[in-house]
Short mmCIF file of C-alpha atoms in Angstrom, two decimals:
data_model
loop_
_atom_site.label_atom_id
_atom_site.label_comp_id
_atom_site.label_asym_id
_atom_site.label_seq_id
_atom_site.Cartn_x
_atom_site.Cartn_y
_atom_site.Cartn_z
CA UNK A 1361 0.10 -0.13 0.06
CA UNK A 1362 1.30 3.38 -0.94
CA UNK A 1363 1.99 6.33 1.29
CA UNK A 1364 -0.90 8.09 -0.50
CA UNK A 1365 -3.19 5.39 0.08
CA UNK A 1366 -2.43 4.88 3.85
CA UNK A 1367 -3.15 8.48 4.20
CA UNK A 1368 -6.47 8.45 2.43
CA UNK A 1369 -7.52 5.50 4.72
CA UNK A 1370 -6.31 7.36 7.74
CA UNK A 1371 -8.47 10.59 6.67
CA UNK A 1372 -11.43 8.27 5.78
CA UNK A 1373 -11.27 6.85 9.25
CA UNK A 1374 -10.80 10.06 10.94
CA UNK A 1375 -14.19 11.46 9.00
CA UNK A 1376 -16.17 8.30 10.10
CA UNK A 1377 -15.14 8.78 13.72
CA UNK A 1378 -16.06 12.59 13.51
CA UNK A 1379 -19.55 11.52 11.97
CA UNK A 1380 -20.31 8.75 14.65
CA UNK A 1381 -19.52 11.85 17.40
CA UNK A 1382 -21.57 14.38 15.76
CA UNK A 1383 -24.27 11.75 15.44
CA UNK A 1384 -24.13 10.79 19.13
CA UNK A 1385 -24.02 14.56 19.94
CA UNK A 1386 -27.36 14.97 18.07
CA UNK A 1387 -29.05 12.07 19.74
CA UNK A 1388 -27.99 13.29 23.16
CA UNK A 1389 -29.62 16.87 22.18
CA UNK A 1390 -32.73 15.08 20.94
CA UNK A 1391 -35.79 16.79 22.50
CA UNK A 1392 -39.56 16.57 22.36
CA UNK A 1393 -42.02 19.51 22.81
CA UNK A 1394 -45.08 19.12 24.61
CA UNK A 1395 -46.94 19.94 21.36
CA UNK A 1396 -45.16 16.72 19.67
CA UNK A 1397 -45.73 14.61 22.62
CA UNK A 1398 -49.42 15.13 22.74
CA UNK A 1399 -49.59 14.54 18.85
CA UNK A 1400 -48.36 11.03 19.97
CA UNK A 1401 -50.42 10.75 23.23
CA UNK A 1402 -53.63 11.12 21.51
CA UNK A 1403 -53.04 8.28 18.83
CA UNK A 1404 -53.36 5.55 21.96
CA UNK A 1405 -56.77 4.14 22.87
CA UNK A 1406 -56.54 4.49 26.76
CA UNK A 1407 -56.54 8.43 26.87
CA UNK A 1408 -59.91 8.33 24.52
CA UNK A 1409 -61.41 5.66 26.78
CA UNK A 1410 -60.76 7.67 29.98
CA UNK A 1411 -61.78 10.90 28.16
CA UNK A 1412 -65.14 9.27 27.27
CA UNK A 1413 -65.96 8.49 30.73
CA UNK A 1414 -64.82 12.22 31.77
CA UNK A 1415 -66.92 14.02 29.50
CA UNK A 1416 -69.88 11.70 30.02
CA UNK A 1417 -69.77 12.11 33.55
CA UNK A 1418 -69.25 16.42 33.33
CA UNK A 1419 -72.40 16.37 31.29
CA UNK A 1420 -74.52 14.19 33.31
CA UNK A 1421 -73.52 15.99 36.45
CA UNK A 1422 -74.12 19.23 34.91
CA UNK A 1423 -77.70 18.10 33.75
CA UNK A 1424 -78.62 16.82 37.15
CA UNK A 1425 -77.24 19.76 39.11
CA UNK A 1426 -77.92 19.95 43.05
CA UNK A 1427 -74.32 20.84 43.84
CA UNK A 1428 -73.51 20.62 47.56
CA UNK A 1429 -70.54 20.87 49.87
CA UNK A 1430 -69.80 17.17 49.30
CA UNK A 1431 -69.03 18.08 45.56
CA UNK A 1432 -65.72 19.56 46.99
CA UNK A 1433 -65.00 17.07 49.60
CA UNK A 1434 -64.99 14.20 47.16
CA UNK A 1435 -62.26 15.88 45.01
CA UNK A 1436 -60.37 16.69 48.15
CA UNK A 1437 -60.45 13.08 49.49
CA UNK A 1438 -59.52 11.55 46.33
CA UNK A 1439 -56.78 13.55 45.38
CA UNK A 1440 -55.28 13.24 48.98
CA UNK A 1441 -55.46 9.28 48.67
CA UNK A 1442 -54.42 9.01 45.04
CA UNK A 1443 -50.84 8.75 45.77
CA UNK A 1444 -51.36 5.97 48.09
CA UNK A 1445 -53.97 4.11 45.69
CA UNK A 1446 -51.15 4.50 43.08
CA UNK A 1447 -48.52 3.04 45.28
CA UNK A 1448 -50.92 -0.11 46.12
CA UNK A 1449 -51.75 -0.71 42.54
CA UNK A 1450 -48.31 -0.54 41.53
CA UNK A 1451 -46.92 -2.90 43.89
CA UNK A 1452 -49.83 -5.72 44.53
CA UNK A 1453 -51.10 -5.60 40.67
CA UNK A 1454 -48.56 -4.35 38.34
CA UNK A 1455 -45.72 -6.05 40.01
CA UNK A 1456 -47.77 -9.34 40.68
CA UNK A 1457 -45.54 -12.19 40.61
CA UNK A 1458 -47.08 -15.20 38.82
CA UNK A 1459 -48.01 -18.00 40.95
CA UNK A 1460 -48.89 -21.62 40.23
CA UNK A 1461 -51.77 -23.24 41.57
CA UNK A 1462 -51.58 -27.11 40.49
CA UNK A 1463 -51.33 -27.00 36.67
CA UNK A 1464 -52.57 -23.51 36.35
CA UNK A 1465 -50.29 -20.16 36.45
CA UNK A 1466 -52.05 -17.24 37.82
CA UNK A 1467 -51.03 -14.22 36.02
CA UNK A 1468 -52.80 -11.28 34.86
CA UNK A 1469 -52.89 -9.30 31.47
CA UNK A 1470 -51.93 -5.83 33.61
CA UNK A 1471 -48.83 -7.92 35.21
CA UNK A 1472 -47.52 -9.19 32.10
CA UNK A 1473 -47.76 -5.89 29.99
CA UNK A 1474 -46.04 -4.21 32.71
CA UNK A 1475 -42.99 -6.92 32.99
CA UNK A 1476 -42.70 -5.99 29.16
CA UNK A 1477 -42.89 -2.38 30.04
CA UNK A 1478 -39.92 -2.98 32.30
CA UNK A 1479 -38.00 -4.83 29.93
CA UNK A 1480 -38.36 -1.96 27.17
CA UNK A 1481 -39.24 1.45 29.09
CA UNK A 1482 -38.88 3.34 25.72
CA UNK A 1483 -41.74 1.00 23.87
CA UNK A 1484 -44.41 3.74 24.02
CA UNK A 1485 -47.40 1.51 23.43
CA UNK A 1486 -46.32 -0.49 26.68
CA UNK A 1487 -46.58 2.85 28.67
CA UNK A 1488 -50.22 3.08 28.67
CA UNK A 1489 -52.91 1.06 30.41
CA UNK A 1490 -54.04 -1.88 27.94
CA UNK A 1491 -57.43 -1.09 26.71
CA UNK A 1492 -58.67 -4.79 27.19
CA UNK A 1493 -57.79 -4.21 30.76
CA UNK A 1494 -59.10 -0.80 30.76
CA UNK A 1495 -62.50 -1.77 29.94
CA UNK A 1496 -62.82 -3.88 33.19
CA UNK A 1497 -61.51 -0.94 35.16
CA UNK A 1498 -63.96 1.67 33.74
CA UNK A 1499 -66.95 -0.85 33.99
CA UNK A 1500 -65.82 -1.37 37.89
CA UNK A 1501 -65.66 2.54 38.20
CA UNK A 1502 -69.28 2.92 36.66
CA UNK A 1503 -70.59 0.30 39.34
CA UNK A 1504 -68.85 2.19 42.10
CA UNK A 1505 -69.84 5.81 40.81
CA UNK A 1506 -73.54 4.88 39.68
CA UNK A 1507 -74.39 1.83 42.07
CA UNK A 1508 -72.43 1.85 45.27
CA UNK A 1509 -71.87 5.65 45.88
CA UNK A 1510 -75.60 6.22 45.37
CA UNK A 1511 -76.78 3.46 47.67
CA UNK A 1512 -74.55 5.28 50.51
CA UNK A 1513 -75.10 9.05 49.28
CA UNK A 1514 -76.61 9.98 45.97
CA UNK A 1515 -76.02 9.58 42.20
CA UNK A 1516 -74.88 13.31 42.09
CA UNK A 1517 -71.93 12.57 44.32
CA UNK A 1518 -71.20 9.52 42.24
CA UNK A 1519 -71.11 11.50 39.12
CA UNK A 1520 -68.40 13.83 41.01
CA UNK A 1521 -66.72 10.52 41.97
CA UNK A 1522 -66.49 9.55 38.37
CA UNK A 1523 -65.30 13.03 37.05
CA UNK A 1524 -62.43 13.25 39.38
CA UNK A 1525 -61.60 9.59 38.31
CA UNK A 1526 -61.57 10.55 35.00
CA UNK A 1527 -59.20 13.51 35.71
CA UNK A 1528 -56.74 11.33 37.74
CA UNK A 1529 -56.78 9.08 35.15
CA UNK A 1530 -55.71 11.35 32.52
CA UNK A 1531 -52.97 13.07 34.73
CA UNK A 1532 -51.69 9.44 35.21
CA UNK A 1533 -51.53 8.37 31.59
CA UNK A 1534 -50.32 11.89 30.53
CA UNK A 1535 -47.45 12.09 33.45
CA UNK A 1536 -46.40 8.34 32.79
CA UNK A 1537 -46.24 8.65 28.95
CA UNK A 1538 -44.24 11.98 29.22
CA UNK A 1539 -41.61 10.65 31.57
CA UNK A 1540 -40.74 7.81 29.02
CA UNK A 1541 -40.50 10.21 26.21
CA UNK A 1542 -37.48 12.41 25.34
CA UNK A 1543 -39.38 15.50 26.66
CA UNK A 1544 -37.07 17.51 28.90
CA UNK A 1545 -38.18 18.33 32.36
CA UNK A 1546 -38.66 22.22 32.71
CA UNK A 1547 -39.87 22.46 36.02
CA UNK A 1548 -38.56 21.62 39.58
CA UNK A 1549 -42.03 19.49 40.63
CA UNK A 1550 -41.79 17.55 37.13
CA UNK A 1551 -38.20 17.07 37.28
CA UNK A 1552 -38.70 15.08 40.70
CA UNK A 1553 -41.56 13.05 39.49
CA UNK A 1554 -39.48 12.34 36.24
CA UNK A 1555 -36.34 11.43 38.41
CA UNK A 1556 -38.47 9.18 40.89
CA UNK A 1557 -40.02 7.17 37.89
CA UNK A 1558 -36.36 6.91 36.19
CA UNK A 1559 -34.98 5.52 39.43
CA UNK A 1560 -37.77 3.03 39.37
CA UNK A 1561 -36.81 1.77 36.04
CA UNK A 1562 -33.35 2.17 35.65
CA UNK A 1563 -31.76 1.42 39.39
CA UNK A 1564 -34.13 -0.39 41.43
CA UNK A 1565 -37.72 -1.76 41.09
CA UNK A 1566 -38.34 -2.29 44.41
CA UNK A 1567 -38.61 1.28 45.20
CA UNK A 1568 -40.12 4.45 43.86
CA UNK A 1569 -43.49 3.39 42.99
CA UNK A 1570 -45.52 6.65 42.78
CA UNK A 1571 -45.84 7.69 39.23
CA UNK A 1572 -47.75 11.19 39.53
CA UNK A 1573 -45.86 12.53 42.33
CA UNK A 1574 -42.35 12.01 44.15
CA UNK A 1575 -41.84 11.46 48.00
CA UNK A 1576 -45.45 10.95 49.13
CA UNK A 1577 -46.62 7.32 49.44
CA UNK A 1578 -43.25 6.13 48.91
CA UNK A 1579 -41.89 8.33 51.64
CA UNK A 1580 -44.99 7.19 53.83
CA UNK A 1581 -44.39 3.41 53.12
CA UNK A 1582 -40.27 3.65 53.20
CA UNK A 1583 -39.80 3.07 49.39
CA UNK A 1584 -38.13 6.39 48.96
CA UNK A 1585 -34.32 5.84 49.49
CA UNK A 1586 -31.47 7.74 48.90
CA UNK A 1587 -30.57 6.82 45.11
CA UNK A 1588 -27.01 6.52 45.79
CA UNK A 1589 -27.54 4.24 48.68
CA UNK A 1590 -29.34 1.47 46.71
CA UNK A 1591 -27.64 -1.04 44.52
CA UNK A 1592 -28.67 -1.14 40.87
CA UNK A 1593 -31.08 -4.34 40.64
CA UNK A 1594 -30.14 -6.94 38.08
CA UNK A 1595 -33.98 -7.54 37.69
CA UNK A 1596 -34.93 -3.98 36.95
CA UNK A 1597 -35.61 -5.01 33.27
CA UNK A 1598 -36.83 -8.50 34.11
CA UNK A 1599 -39.20 -8.33 37.13
CA UNK A 1600 -38.98 -11.28 39.34
CA UNK A 1601 -36.53 -12.97 36.84
CA UNK A 1602 -39.82 -14.22 34.94
CA UNK A 1603 -39.28 -14.92 31.05
CA UNK A 1604 -41.74 -12.33 29.29
#
């Protein structure tokens, strides 16, 4: 090989390295706006299903009227207990460990999907509540709001319950989805929520179970440790070491 050819090969190699470095920098600077994030958000079924419940409940509640102090009390109580409910659902339903009872393996769609979500946190469709599971969740919500609550109180308060539940559901889906996009946190509050959930996925799945808040139910139930004091879990991407 001549000196000229060697020099040419060296220049080509150097150029390829520079291009690779530039591409890595571009990927590192990749950002998502709220507008583009919302455009993707509305392409998934769960936001529409929850929104349908919310809109129908608002229309029915306004039509019936008869507002009272309980219509303020219901949202206050529901918002206060939501982080705890979120923690319990995450721990006992989403992180359900498959169990064998004789020849039958007890597992759920929500748990299976959540394991897939942990395996690939950047797979956006897996971020959302599966629509088949959501049908059952919404049916249960309607039974509570239109049957159980009226038995104890009134249909008006039952509809208020459904409105707040719909709002909380949309907030949960949007927050969880946004955390798993490349949207860069702009506020201190959202940055704390973003970091909290990232720790759950990328450091240790046994901690940081709340999604829409940070340091609330996790702090109360002692799953909010100092991240630097927690070892990286080998099963964060393979919950319970169960094959997908």
